[in-house]
Coordinates of C-alpha atoms in Angstrom, one line a residue:
X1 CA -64.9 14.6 38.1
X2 CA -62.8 12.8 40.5
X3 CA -59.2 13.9 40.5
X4 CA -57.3 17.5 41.6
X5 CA -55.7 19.0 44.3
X6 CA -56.4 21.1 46.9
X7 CA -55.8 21.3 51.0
X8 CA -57.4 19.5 53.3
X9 CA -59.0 22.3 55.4
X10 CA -57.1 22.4 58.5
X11 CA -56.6 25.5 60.6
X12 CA -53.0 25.1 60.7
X13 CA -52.1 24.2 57.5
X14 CA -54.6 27.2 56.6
X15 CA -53.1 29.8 58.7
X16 CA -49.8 28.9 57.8
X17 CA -50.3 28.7 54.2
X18 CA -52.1 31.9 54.1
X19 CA -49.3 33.6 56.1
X20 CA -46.3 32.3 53.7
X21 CA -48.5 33.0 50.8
X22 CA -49.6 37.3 52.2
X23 CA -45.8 37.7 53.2
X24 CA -44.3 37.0 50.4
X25 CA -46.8 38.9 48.0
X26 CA -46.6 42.2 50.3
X27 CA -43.0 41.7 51.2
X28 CA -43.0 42.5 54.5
X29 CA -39.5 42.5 56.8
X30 CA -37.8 42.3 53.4
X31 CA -36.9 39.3 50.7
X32 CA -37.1 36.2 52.8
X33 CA -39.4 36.6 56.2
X34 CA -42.2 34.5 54.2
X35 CA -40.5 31.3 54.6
X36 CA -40.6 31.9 58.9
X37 CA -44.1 30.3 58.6
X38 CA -43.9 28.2 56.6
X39 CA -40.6 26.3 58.5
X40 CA -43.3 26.7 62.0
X41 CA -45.6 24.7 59.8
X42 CA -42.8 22.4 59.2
X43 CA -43.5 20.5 62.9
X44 CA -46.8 20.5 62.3
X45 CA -47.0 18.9 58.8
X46 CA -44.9 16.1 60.7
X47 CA -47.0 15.6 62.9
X48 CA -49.4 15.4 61.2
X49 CA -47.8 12.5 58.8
X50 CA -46.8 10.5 62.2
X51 CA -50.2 9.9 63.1
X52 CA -51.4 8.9 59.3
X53 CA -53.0 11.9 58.6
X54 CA -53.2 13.8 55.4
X55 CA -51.6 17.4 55.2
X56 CA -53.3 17.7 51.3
X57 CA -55.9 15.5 50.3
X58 CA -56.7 14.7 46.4
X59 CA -60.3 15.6 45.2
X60 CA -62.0 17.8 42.6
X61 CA -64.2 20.4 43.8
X62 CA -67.6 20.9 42.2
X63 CA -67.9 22.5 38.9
X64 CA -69.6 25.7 40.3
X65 CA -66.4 26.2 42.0
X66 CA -64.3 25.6 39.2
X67 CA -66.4 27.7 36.7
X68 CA -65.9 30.7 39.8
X69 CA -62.2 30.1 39.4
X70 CA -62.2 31.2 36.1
X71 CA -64.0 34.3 36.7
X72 CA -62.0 35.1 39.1
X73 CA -58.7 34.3 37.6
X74 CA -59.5 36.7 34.3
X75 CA -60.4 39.5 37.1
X76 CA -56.7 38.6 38.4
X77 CA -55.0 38.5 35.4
X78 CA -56.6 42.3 34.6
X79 CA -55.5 42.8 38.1
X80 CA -51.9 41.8 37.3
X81 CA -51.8 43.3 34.0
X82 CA -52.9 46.9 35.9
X83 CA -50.2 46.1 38.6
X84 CA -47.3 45.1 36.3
X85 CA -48.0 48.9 34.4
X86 CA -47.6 50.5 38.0
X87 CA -44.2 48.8 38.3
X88 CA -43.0 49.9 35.0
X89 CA -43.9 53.0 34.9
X90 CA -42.3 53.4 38.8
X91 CA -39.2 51.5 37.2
X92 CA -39.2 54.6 34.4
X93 CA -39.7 57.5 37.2
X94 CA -36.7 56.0 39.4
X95 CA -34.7 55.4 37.0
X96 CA -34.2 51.3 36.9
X97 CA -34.5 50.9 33.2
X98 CA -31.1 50.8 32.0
X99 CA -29.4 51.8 29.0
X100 CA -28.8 47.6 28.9
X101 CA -30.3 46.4 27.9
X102 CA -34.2 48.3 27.8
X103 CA -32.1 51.4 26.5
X104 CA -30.5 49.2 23.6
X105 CA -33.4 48.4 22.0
X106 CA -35.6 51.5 22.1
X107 CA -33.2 53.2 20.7
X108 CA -33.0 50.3 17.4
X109 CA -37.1 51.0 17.5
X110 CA -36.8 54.6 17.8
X111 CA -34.5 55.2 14.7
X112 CA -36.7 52.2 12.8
X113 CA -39.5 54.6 13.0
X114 CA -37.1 57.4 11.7
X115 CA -36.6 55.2 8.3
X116 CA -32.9 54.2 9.4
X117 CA -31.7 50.8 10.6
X118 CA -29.3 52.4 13.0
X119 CA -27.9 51.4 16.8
X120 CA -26.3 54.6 18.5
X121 CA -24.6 53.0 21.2
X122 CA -22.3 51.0 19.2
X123 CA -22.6 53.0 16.0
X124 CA -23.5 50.4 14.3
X125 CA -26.5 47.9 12.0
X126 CA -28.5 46.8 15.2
X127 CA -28.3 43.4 13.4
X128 CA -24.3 43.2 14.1
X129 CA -25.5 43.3 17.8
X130 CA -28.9 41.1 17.6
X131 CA -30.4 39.9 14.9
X132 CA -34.2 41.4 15.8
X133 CA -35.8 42.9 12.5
X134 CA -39.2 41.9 14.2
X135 CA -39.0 44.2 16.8
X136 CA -39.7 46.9 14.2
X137 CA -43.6 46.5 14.6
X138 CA -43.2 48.7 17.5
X139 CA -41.9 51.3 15.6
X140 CA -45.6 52.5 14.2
X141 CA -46.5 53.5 18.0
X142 CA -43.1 56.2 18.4
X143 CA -45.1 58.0 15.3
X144 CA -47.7 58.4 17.9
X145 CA -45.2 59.8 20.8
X146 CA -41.4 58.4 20.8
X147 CA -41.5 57.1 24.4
X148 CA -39.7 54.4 26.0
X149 CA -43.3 53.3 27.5
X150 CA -44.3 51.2 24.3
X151 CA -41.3 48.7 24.5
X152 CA -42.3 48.0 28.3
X153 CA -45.9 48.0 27.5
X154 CA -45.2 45.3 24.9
X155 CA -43.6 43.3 26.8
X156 CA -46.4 43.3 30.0
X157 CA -48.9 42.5 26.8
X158 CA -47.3 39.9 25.5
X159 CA -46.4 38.2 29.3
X160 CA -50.3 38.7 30.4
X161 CA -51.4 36.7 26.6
X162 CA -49.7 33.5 27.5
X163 CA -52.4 32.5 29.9
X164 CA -55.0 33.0 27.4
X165 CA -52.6 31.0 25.0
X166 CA -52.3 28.2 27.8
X167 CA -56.1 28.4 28.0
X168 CA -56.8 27.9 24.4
X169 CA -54.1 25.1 24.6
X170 CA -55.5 22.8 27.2
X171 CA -59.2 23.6 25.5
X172 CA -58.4 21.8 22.6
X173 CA -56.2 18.9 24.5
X174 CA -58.8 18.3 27.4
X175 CA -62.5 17.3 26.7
X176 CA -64.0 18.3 30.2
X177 CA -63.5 22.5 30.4
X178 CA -63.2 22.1 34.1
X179 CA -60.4 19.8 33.5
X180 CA -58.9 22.7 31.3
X181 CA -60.0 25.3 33.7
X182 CA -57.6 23.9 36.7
X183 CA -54.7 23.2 34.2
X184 CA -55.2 26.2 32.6
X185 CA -55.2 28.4 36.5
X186 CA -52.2 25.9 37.6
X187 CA -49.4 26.8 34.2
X188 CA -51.0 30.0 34.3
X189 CA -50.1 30.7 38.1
X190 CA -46.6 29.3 37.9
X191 CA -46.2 31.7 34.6
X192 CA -46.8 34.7 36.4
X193 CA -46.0 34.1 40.2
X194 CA -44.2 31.2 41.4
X195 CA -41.9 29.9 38.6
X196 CA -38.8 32.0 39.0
X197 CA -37.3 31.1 35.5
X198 CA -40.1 33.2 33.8
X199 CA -41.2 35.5 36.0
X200 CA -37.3 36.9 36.5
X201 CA -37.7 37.2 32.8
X202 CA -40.9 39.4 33.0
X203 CA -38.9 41.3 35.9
X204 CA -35.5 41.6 34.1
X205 CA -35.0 44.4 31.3
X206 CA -36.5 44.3 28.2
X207 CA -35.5 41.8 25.2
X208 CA -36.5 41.3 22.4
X209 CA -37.1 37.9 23.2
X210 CA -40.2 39.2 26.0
X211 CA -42.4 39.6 22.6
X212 CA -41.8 34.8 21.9
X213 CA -43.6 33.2 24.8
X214 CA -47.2 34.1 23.7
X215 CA -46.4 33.4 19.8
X216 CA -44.8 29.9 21.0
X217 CA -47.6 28.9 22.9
X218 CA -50.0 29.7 19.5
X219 CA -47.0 27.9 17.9
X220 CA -47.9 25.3 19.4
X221 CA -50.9 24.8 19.3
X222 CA -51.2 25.6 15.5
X223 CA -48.8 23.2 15.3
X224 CA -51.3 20.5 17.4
X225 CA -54.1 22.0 14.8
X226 CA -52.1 21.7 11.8
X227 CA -52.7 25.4 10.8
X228 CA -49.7 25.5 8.7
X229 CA -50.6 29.4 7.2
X230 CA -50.6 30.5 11.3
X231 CA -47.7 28.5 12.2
X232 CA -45.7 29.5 9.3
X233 CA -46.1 33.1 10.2
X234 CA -45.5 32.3 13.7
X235 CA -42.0 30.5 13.2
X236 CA -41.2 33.8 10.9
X237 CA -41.9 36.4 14.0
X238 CA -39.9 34.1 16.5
X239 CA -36.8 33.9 14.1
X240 CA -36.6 37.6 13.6
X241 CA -36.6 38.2 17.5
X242 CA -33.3 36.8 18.2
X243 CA -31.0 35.1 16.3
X244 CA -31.2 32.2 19.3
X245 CA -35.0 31.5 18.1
X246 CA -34.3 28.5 16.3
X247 CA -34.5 26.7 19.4
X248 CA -38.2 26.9 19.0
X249 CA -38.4 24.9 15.6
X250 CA -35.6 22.6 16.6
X251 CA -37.3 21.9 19.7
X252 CA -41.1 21.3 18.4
X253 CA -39.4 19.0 16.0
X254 CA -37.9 17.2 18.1
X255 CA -41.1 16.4 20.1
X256 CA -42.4 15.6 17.0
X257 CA -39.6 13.0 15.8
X258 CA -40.5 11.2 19.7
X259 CA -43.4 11.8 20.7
X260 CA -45.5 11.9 17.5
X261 CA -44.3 9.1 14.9
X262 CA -46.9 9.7 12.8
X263 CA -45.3 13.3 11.8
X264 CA -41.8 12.0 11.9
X265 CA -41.1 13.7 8.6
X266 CA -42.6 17.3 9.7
X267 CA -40.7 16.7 12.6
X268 CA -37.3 16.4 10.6
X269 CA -38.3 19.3 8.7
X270 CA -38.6 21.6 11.7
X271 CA -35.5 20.2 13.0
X272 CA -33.3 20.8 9.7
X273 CA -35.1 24.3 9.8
X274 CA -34.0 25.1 12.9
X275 CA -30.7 24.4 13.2
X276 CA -30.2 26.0 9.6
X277 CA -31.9 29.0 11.3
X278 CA -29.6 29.5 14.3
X279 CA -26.4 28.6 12.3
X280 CA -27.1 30.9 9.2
X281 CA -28.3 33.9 11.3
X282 CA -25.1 33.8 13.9
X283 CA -22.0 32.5 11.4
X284 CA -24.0 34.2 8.2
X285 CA -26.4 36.9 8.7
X286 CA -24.4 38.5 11.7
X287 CA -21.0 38.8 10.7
X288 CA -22.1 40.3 7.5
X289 CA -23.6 43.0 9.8
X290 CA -20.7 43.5 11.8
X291 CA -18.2 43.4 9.1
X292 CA -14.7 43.3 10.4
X293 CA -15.9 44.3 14.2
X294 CA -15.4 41.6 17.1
X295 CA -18.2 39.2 17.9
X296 CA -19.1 41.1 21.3
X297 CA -22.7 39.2 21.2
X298 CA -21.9 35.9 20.9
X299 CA -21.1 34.1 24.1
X300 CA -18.0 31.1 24.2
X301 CA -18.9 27.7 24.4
X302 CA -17.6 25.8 27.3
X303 CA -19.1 22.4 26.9
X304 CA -17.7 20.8 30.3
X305 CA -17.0 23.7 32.1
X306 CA -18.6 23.9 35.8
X307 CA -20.6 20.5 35.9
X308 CA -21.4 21.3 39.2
X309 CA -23.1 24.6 38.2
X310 CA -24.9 23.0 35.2
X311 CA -26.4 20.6 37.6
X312 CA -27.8 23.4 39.9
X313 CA -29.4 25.4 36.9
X314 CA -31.2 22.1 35.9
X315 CA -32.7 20.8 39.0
X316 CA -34.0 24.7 39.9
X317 CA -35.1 24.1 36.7
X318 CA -37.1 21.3 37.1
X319 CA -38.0 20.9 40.5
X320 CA -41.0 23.3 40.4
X321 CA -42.3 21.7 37.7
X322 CA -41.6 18.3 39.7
X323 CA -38.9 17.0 37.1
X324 CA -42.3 16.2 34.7
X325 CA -40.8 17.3 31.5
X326 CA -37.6 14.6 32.1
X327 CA -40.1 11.6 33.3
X328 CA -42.2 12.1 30.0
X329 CA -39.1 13.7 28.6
X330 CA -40.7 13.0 24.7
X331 CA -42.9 15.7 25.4
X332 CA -40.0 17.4 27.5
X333 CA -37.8 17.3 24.6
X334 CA -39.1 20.3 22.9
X335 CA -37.6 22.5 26.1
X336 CA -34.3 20.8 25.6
X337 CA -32.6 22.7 23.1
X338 CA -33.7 26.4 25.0
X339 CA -32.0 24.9 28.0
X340 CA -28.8 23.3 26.1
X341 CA -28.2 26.6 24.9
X342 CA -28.2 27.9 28.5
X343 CA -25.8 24.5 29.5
X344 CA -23.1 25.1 26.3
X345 CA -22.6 28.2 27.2
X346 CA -20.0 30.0 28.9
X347 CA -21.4 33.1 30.3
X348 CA -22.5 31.9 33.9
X349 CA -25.1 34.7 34.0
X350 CA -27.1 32.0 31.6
X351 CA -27.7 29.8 34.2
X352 CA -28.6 32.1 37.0
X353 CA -32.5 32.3 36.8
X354 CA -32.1 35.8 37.4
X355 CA -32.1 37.3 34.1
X356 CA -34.0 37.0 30.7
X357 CA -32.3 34.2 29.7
X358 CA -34.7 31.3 30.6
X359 CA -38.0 33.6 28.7
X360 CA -37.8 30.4 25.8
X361 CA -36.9 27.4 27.8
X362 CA -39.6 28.4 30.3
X363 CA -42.4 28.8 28.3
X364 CA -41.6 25.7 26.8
X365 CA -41.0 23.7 29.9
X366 CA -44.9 24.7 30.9
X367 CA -46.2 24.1 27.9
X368 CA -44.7 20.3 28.1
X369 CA -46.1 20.7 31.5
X370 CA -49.6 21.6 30.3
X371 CA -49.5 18.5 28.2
X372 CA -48.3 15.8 29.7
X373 CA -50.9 17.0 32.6
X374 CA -53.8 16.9 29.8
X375 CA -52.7 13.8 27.9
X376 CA -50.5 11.2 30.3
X377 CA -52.2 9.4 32.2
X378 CA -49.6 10.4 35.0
X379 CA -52.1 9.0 38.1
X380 CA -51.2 5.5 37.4
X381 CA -47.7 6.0 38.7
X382 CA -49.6 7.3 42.1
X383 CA -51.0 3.4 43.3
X384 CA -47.6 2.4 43.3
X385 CA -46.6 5.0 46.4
X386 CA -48.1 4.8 49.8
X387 CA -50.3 7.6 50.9
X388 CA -48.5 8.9 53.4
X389 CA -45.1 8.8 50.7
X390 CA -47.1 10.8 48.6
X391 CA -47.6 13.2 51.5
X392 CA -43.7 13.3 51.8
X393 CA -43.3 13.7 48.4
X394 CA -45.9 16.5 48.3
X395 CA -44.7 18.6 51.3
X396 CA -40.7 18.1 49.9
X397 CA -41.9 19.7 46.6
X398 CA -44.3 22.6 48.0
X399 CA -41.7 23.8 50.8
X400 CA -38.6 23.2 48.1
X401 CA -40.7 25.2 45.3
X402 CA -41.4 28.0 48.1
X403 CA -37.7 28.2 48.6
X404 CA -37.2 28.9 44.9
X405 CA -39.9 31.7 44.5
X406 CA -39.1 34.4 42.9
X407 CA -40.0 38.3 44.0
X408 CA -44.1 38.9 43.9
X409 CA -45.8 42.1 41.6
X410 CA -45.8 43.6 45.7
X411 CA -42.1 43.3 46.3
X412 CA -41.1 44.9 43.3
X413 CA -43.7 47.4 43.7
X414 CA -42.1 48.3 47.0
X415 CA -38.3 48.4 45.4
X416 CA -39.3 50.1 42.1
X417 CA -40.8 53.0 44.1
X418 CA -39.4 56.7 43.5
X419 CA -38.3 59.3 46.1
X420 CA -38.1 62.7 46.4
X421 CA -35.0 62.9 44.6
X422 CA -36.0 60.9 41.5
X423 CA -38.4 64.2 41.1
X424 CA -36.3 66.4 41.6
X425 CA -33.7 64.4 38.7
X426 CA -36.6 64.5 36.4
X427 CA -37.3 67.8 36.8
X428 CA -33.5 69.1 35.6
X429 CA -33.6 66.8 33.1
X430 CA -36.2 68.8 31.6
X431 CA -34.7 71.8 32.2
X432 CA -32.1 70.6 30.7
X433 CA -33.2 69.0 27.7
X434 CA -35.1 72.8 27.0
X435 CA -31.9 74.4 27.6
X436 CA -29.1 72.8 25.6
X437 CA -29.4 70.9 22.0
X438 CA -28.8 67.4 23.6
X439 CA -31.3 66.2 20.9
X440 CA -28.2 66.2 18.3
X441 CA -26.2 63.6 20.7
X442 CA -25.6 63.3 24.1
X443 CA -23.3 60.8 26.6
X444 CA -24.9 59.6 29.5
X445 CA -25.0 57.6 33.0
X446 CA -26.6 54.3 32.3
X447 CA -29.7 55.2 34.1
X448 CA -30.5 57.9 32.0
X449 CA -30.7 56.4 28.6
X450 CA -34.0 55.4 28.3
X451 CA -35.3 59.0 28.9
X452 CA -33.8 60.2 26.2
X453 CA -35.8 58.5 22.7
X454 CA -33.2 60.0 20.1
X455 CA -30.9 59.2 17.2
X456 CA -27.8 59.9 18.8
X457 CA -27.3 58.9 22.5
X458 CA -24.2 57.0 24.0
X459 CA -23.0 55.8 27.5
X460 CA -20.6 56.7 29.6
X461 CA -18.3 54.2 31.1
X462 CA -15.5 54.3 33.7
X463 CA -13.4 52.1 35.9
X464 CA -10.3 52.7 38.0
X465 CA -8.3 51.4 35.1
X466 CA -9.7 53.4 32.6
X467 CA -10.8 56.8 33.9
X468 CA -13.8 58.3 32.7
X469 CA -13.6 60.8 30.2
X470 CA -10.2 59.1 28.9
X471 CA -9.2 56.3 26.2
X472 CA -11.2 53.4 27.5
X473 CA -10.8 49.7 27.5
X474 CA -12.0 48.7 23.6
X475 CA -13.8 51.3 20.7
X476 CA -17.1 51.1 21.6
X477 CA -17.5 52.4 25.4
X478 CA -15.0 55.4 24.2
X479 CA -17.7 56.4 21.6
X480 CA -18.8 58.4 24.4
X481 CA -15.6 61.1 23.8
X482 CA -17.7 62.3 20.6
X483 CA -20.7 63.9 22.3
X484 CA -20.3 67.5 23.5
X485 CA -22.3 67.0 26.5
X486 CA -22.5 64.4 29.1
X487 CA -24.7 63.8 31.6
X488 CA -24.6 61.8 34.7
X489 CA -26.8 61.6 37.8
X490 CA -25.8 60.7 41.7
X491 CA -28.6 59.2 42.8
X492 CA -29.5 56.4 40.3
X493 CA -27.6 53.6 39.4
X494 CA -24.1 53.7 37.3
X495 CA -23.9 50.4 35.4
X496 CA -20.7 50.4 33.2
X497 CA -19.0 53.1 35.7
X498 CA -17.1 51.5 38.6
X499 CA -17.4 54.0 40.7
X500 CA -19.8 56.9 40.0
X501 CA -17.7 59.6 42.7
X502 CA -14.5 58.8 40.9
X503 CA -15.6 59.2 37.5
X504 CA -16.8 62.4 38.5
X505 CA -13.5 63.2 40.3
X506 CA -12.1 62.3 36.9
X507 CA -14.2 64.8 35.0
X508 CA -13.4 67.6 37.6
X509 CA -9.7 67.0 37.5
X510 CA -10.2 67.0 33.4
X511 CA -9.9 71.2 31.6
X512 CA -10.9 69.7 28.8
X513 CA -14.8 68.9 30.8
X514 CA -16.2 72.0 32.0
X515 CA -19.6 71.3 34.7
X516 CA -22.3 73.0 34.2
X517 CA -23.4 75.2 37.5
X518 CA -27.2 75.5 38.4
X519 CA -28.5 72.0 38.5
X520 CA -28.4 70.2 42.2
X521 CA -29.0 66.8 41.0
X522 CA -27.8 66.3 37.7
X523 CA -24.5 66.7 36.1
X524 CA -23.8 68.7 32.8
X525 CA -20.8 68.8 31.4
X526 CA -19.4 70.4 28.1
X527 CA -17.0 68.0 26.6
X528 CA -14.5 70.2 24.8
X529 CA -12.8 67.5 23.1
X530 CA -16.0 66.5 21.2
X531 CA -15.5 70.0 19.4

């Protein structure tokens, strides 16, 4: 073996590293004090490339080393998996799960397991909203306890299997395991820590769309096998996540129509499938759900709207993975349709990097990663460049990358923590849910929605336009008007209500909303109206 990467072991470069890398994972001073070393190193790093000296240097360590890092990376992984259930269940006591969209969908799974199709929120088929019939095999689990903890379990399952898929995966495409073992530790790494496009995803709320990246990496690589029974079955789970999924065909067919002549025709298949998929299920399947309601799910088209902007989301796209997927862009091809998606659309929120909205492209970008990595023989290009360019090159992409990183499992750790307050919320709640028949339907503060795993539960909104508590702005956030009792809380967030203090002043002012007295933290009140 003859070929990786790793730093040449000098103190500085060390140190510095080592600094970034502990500062950023602990979060200490607050979002952005890790990059402070890392621009000291800077000078250094210079220096260092004015005299002709390396900063990295290009070797592979022994195998014994390599074989270590594998044991050492499933002990992470565990380690990761452990940590990412501490957040969650941190997230759940101070109340950052919202009602959207982690509330949304819990409530679809909760009334699935009741035997009833049923979205309470909009009162309508959850397949008006979403078209997600696959996210019913969580439904078995609120048999066993209805709790808002299986959804978010899920989804840190199915984010901690895509390294064992990405390890499976560069097996089979790489003859020397310690080959595989380094590829397998680099995708794996960017999957979980350092890519921001899918680790926002694995921060963000849940989707239903959190349950696709380990079934597209299998995808795949059933696809490479030829297991047509497992792919099959695959292809059917992705297209019942999200009516979007027929990205995933269109793009493995696509790969397959470049990069793999010999399956042209399967490739044309999966292309045809696709695009029948995503048209069928959001101009056919959809509508007939929603019947003569607006189409509040799909998002506008704007084609040549904010070039500018389009251009940003692609390079911070493809920087980190050092623009690989558009230099061998057969093999990068299969990400393109996730990210035209993102491009066509109008929502700007699509091309932030800060939602869920990159969960598909992403995966698929690292999986075009992992094999052009495994199969291109992309060292060739390398004799070309100078050694010292290289080091440019190298240096441009690791401090450019760091400036891209997204929070670490420690930062959100630290953010997602509860105070005394949250307690003291959760502990009226239960009083209150002992107290008063909220179980028959109940209007609350965004926050809130997730602890309550019910038939009937809606949100409040509220703006200075439309008052809380009054007609609001279309049918669906006034569905809140029904419930007798509505419930807010002070010290959590208040998505859809403008300004928590004035909807509250708008209650008050109301006789037709009578508060509650004998709760500190919480507030009850008796819609009248609803009666």
């Amino acid at each position: 073996m003859n070929s990786t990467l790793k730093f040449s072991y000098d103190l500085g470069t060390i140190f510095a590293l080592s600094g970034t890398a502990l500062i950023w994972f602990i979060g200490i001073g607050g979002r952005d004090l890790y990059i402070l070393p890392l621009i000291c190193w800077l000078p250094f790093a210079g220096w260092r490339l004015w005299q002709d000296k390396s900063v990295f240097t290009i070797n592979w360590p022994s195998e014994r080393p390599i074989n270590q890092a594998l044991v050492y990376g499933k002990w992470a992984l565990g380690i990761f998996f452990l940590l990412c259930c501490l957040r969650a269940t941190l997230c759940y006591l101070s109340f950052q799960w919202s009602i959207w969209d982690s509330g949304i969908f819990s409530n679809i799974i909760y009334n699935i397991s009741q035997g009833e199709l049923r979205w309470s929120h909009y009162e309508v088929h959850p397949w008006a909203d979403h078209f997600t019939p696959s996210i019913g095999i969580l439904a078995p689990f609120f048999w066993i306890y209805p709790h808002f903890i299986w959804v978010v379990l899920a989804k840190i399952l199915s984010y901690t299997l895509v390294p064992l898929g990405f390890w499976q995966l560069a097996k089979y495409l790489n003859q020397q395991v310690e080959r595989a073992i380094v590829l397998t530790l680099l995708v794996s790494s960017a999957w979980l820590l350092w890519y921001k496009p899918t680790v926002a995803s694995l921060w963000y709320e849940w989707q239903p769309s959190c349950l696709a990246p380990p079934v597209i990496v299998f995808c795949f690589l059933w696809l490479e096998k030829k297991e047509w029974f497992k792919f099959s079955l695959g292809l059917l789970f992705l297209l019942g996540l999200k009516e979007h999924m027929g990205i995933v065909p269109l793009g493995f067919g696509c790969y397959l129509v470049l990069q793999r002549k010999e399956q042209f025709w399967t490739g044309l298949v999966l292309i045809v499938l696709g695009l029948t998929a995503l048209f069928a299920i959001i101009y056919g399947v959809m509508p007939f759900f929603r019947g003569n309601q607006p189409s509040w799910s799909v998002p506008a088209l704007d084609f040549l709207g904010n070039i500018p902007g389009k251009v940003t989301y692609s390079w911070k796209l493809l920087f980190p993975l050092a623009f690989l997927p558009l230099l061998y862009f057969r093999i990068g091809i299969m990400a393109g349709p996730a990210i035209g998606v993102n491009l066509i659309a109008a929502r700007e929120a699509m091309r932030s990097n800060s939602y869920h909205y990159d969960d598909v492209a992403g995966t698929l970008l690292l999986i075009a990663v992992l094999l052009i990595l495994s199969t291109q023989d992309w060292k060739k290009h390398l004799k070309f460049i100078t050694n010292r360019t290289q080091q440019i090159f190298l240096i441009a992409w690791f401090v450019g990358t760091s400036f891209l990183i997204p929070s670490s499992i420690g930062q959100e750790l630290k953010s997602a923590w509860p105070t005394a307050e949250h307690f003291e919320i959760h502990q009226e709640l239960s009083e209150v849910k002992k107290q008063y028949p909220l179980d028959h339907g109940v209007a609350v503060q965004s926050s809130l929605g997730v602890h309550f795993q019910q038939r009937e539960v809606n949100y409040i909104a509220g703006s200075n336009q439309y008052p809380c508590g009054e007609k609001q702005a279309d049918q669906f956030h006034q569905l809140a008007l029904k419930r007798n009792y509505w419930l807010l809380a002070k010290g959590t967030n208040s998505f859809m209500v403008e300004n928590l203090d004035n909807c509250v002043r708008s209650l008050e002012a109301r006789e037709d909303f009578e508060l509650v007295d004998g709760y500190d933290y919480i507030l009850l009140y008796v819609n009248n109206l609803s009666k």
